[in-house]
Tab-separated table of C-alpha atoms in Angstrom:
chain	number	residue	atom	x	y	z
E	95	THR	CA	302.935	174.060	45.588
E	96	ALA	CA	302.048	177.271	43.792
E	97	THR	CA	299.074	179.324	44.972
E	98	GLY	CA	295.895	178.430	43.098
E	99	THR	CA	297.055	174.917	42.223
E	100	ASP	CA	294.474	172.146	42.547
E	101	VAL	CA	295.890	170.018	45.375
E	102	ASP	CA	294.918	166.843	47.194
E	103	ALA	CA	294.619	166.351	50.973
E	104	THR	CA	298.419	166.143	51.303
E	105	GLY	CA	299.006	169.400	49.422
E	106	CYS	CA	300.335	167.710	46.277
E	107	ASP	CA	299.478	168.983	42.800
E	108	LYS	CA	296.753	166.730	41.370
E	109	GLN	CA	297.927	167.302	37.789
E	110	LEU	CA	301.605	166.332	38.127
E	111	PRO	CA	302.636	162.719	37.607
E	112	ILE	CA	304.773	161.016	40.232
E	113	THR	CA	307.910	159.451	38.767
E	114	LEU	CA	308.741	156.185	40.487
E	115	LYS	CA	312.467	156.754	40.964
E	116	GLY	CA	314.346	153.528	41.406
E	117	VAL	CA	311.893	151.452	39.380
E	118	ASN	CA	314.008	149.983	36.604
E	119	PHE	CA	313.925	147.046	34.237
E	120	LYS	CA	316.471	144.696	32.795
E	121	SER	CA	317.704	145.994	29.446
E	122	GLY	CA	315.224	145.535	26.610
E	123	SER	CA	312.675	143.741	28.786
E	124	ALA	CA	309.774	144.276	31.157
E	125	GLU	CA	311.483	142.305	33.952
E	126	LEU	CA	311.947	144.399	37.086
E	127	THR	CA	315.389	144.696	38.635
E	128	ASP	CA	315.713	143.413	42.199
E	129	ASP	CA	316.097	146.961	43.587
E	130	SER	CA	312.789	147.954	41.995
E	131	ARG	CA	310.814	145.545	44.142
E	132	GLY	CA	311.635	147.397	47.358
E	133	VAL	CA	310.569	150.697	45.801
E	134	LEU	CA	307.295	149.187	44.595
E	135	ASP	CA	306.630	147.575	47.989
E	136	SER	CA	306.870	151.034	49.557
E	137	VAL	CA	304.640	152.535	46.844
E	138	ALA	CA	302.045	149.808	47.414
E	139	GLU	CA	301.941	150.477	51.166
E	140	THR	CA	301.463	154.194	50.544
E	141	LEU	CA	298.720	153.619	47.979
E	142	LYS	CA	296.857	151.239	50.279
E	143	ARG	CA	296.413	154.150	52.713
E	144	ALA	CA	295.085	156.388	49.920
E	145	SER	CA	292.067	154.238	49.158
E	146	GLY	CA	290.255	156.866	47.094
E	147	LEU	CA	292.929	157.190	44.404
E	148	THR	CA	292.570	155.791	40.920
E	149	LEU	CA	295.838	155.858	38.983
E	150	GLU	CA	297.327	155.349	35.569
E	151	VAL	CA	300.631	153.483	35.582
E	152	ALA	CA	302.448	155.161	32.680
E	153	GLY	CA	305.433	153.461	31.053
E	154	HIS	CA	307.993	155.435	29.029
E	155	THR	CA	311.131	154.539	27.071
E	156	ASP	CA	314.021	156.462	25.586
E	157	ALA	CA	314.309	156.920	21.803
E	158	SER	CA	316.918	154.205	21.268
E	159	GLY	CA	315.717	151.501	18.911
E	160	ASP	CA	312.574	150.986	16.899
E	161	ASP	CA	309.546	153.188	17.673
E	162	GLN	CA	307.056	150.297	17.665
E	163	LEU	CA	309.268	148.114	19.841
E	164	ASN	CA	309.601	150.994	22.320
E	165	GLN	CA	305.830	151.422	22.351
E	166	THR	CA	305.298	147.730	23.055
E	167	LEU	CA	308.032	147.691	25.704
E	168	SER	CA	306.524	150.699	27.500
E	169	GLU	CA	303.116	148.995	27.551
E	170	GLN	CA	304.631	145.796	28.933
E	171	ARG	CA	306.555	147.705	31.613
E	172	ALA	CA	303.461	149.632	32.701
E	173	GLU	CA	301.538	146.359	32.918
E	174	THR	CA	304.359	144.739	34.932
E	175	VAL	CA	304.252	147.542	37.500
E	176	LYS	CA	300.462	147.453	37.650
E	177	GLN	CA	300.512	143.694	38.201
E	178	TYR	CA	303.167	144.019	40.902
E	179	LEU	CA	301.012	146.545	42.778
E	180	VAL	CA	297.925	144.335	42.404
E	181	ASN	CA	299.887	141.351	43.728
E	182	ALA	CA	300.926	143.569	46.664
E	183	GLY	CA	297.271	144.066	47.581
E	184	LEU	CA	295.961	147.008	45.562
E	185	PRO	CA	292.609	146.518	43.827
E	186	ALA	CA	293.089	146.121	40.067
E	187	ASP	CA	290.181	148.475	39.381
E	188	ARG	CA	292.191	151.356	40.912
E	189	LEU	CA	295.003	150.979	38.367
E	190	GLU	CA	295.178	151.384	34.600
E	191	ALA	CA	298.367	150.561	32.663
E	192	LYS	CA	299.324	152.620	29.612
E	193	GLY	CA	302.504	152.780	27.562
E	194	TYR	CA	303.722	155.939	25.856
E	195	GLY	CA	306.874	154.601	24.209
E	196	GLU	CA	309.316	157.380	23.417
E	197	SER	CA	306.602	159.989	22.713
E	198	GLN	CA	306.897	162.012	25.953
E	199	PRO	CA	310.569	162.582	26.740
E	200	VAL	CA	311.493	164.648	29.800
E	201	ALA	CA	315.138	165.013	28.738
E	202	SER	CA	317.336	164.831	25.652
E	203	ASN	CA	317.918	161.420	24.130
E	204	ALA	CA	321.320	162.632	22.883
E	205	ASN	CA	323.174	161.427	26.000
E	206	GLU	CA	322.968	158.567	28.499
E	207	GLU	CA	321.802	160.788	31.376
E	208	GLY	CA	318.841	162.011	29.329
E	209	ARG	CA	317.977	158.546	28.071
E	210	LEU	CA	318.024	157.262	31.654
E	211	ARG	CA	315.561	159.983	32.722
E	212	ASN	CA	313.288	159.139	29.787
E	213	ARG	CA	313.119	155.446	30.763
E	214	ARG	CA	310.649	155.842	33.585
E	215	VAL	CA	307.370	154.773	35.131
E	216	GLU	CA	304.974	157.404	36.412
E	217	LEU	CA	301.737	157.393	38.361
E	218	LYS	CA	299.058	159.793	37.133
E	219	ARG	CA	295.833	160.541	38.963
E	220	LEU	CA	292.660	159.573	37.127
E	221	ASP	CA	290.231	160.684	39.841
E	222	GLN	CA	290.537	164.431	39.439
């Protein structure tokens, strides 16, 4: 972490979102893949130990397809992840789900690798 960065007790940058690598959905839906459940179980256990955190679950899509459908899909995916974490024991009042559709790409949508990176779920701190 760069000098002067606002960090938490673990030394992590409070401003940077955490991308939940390995959290994926069946194509065109908000249904988690089987592999995603193990990742989210681990995330839930970690978050239970960090009881002071309030987080936004941010859903993102690539730019394939209709803008409005992507927006709706990202909202549904964020809500699915939030609900999974709540069902795993996290208090619902510590999590807020929000979809961003295709509006915040982290890579080019011109190739499959970029589109895959853009289809993501992130956790963002709300308690800064």
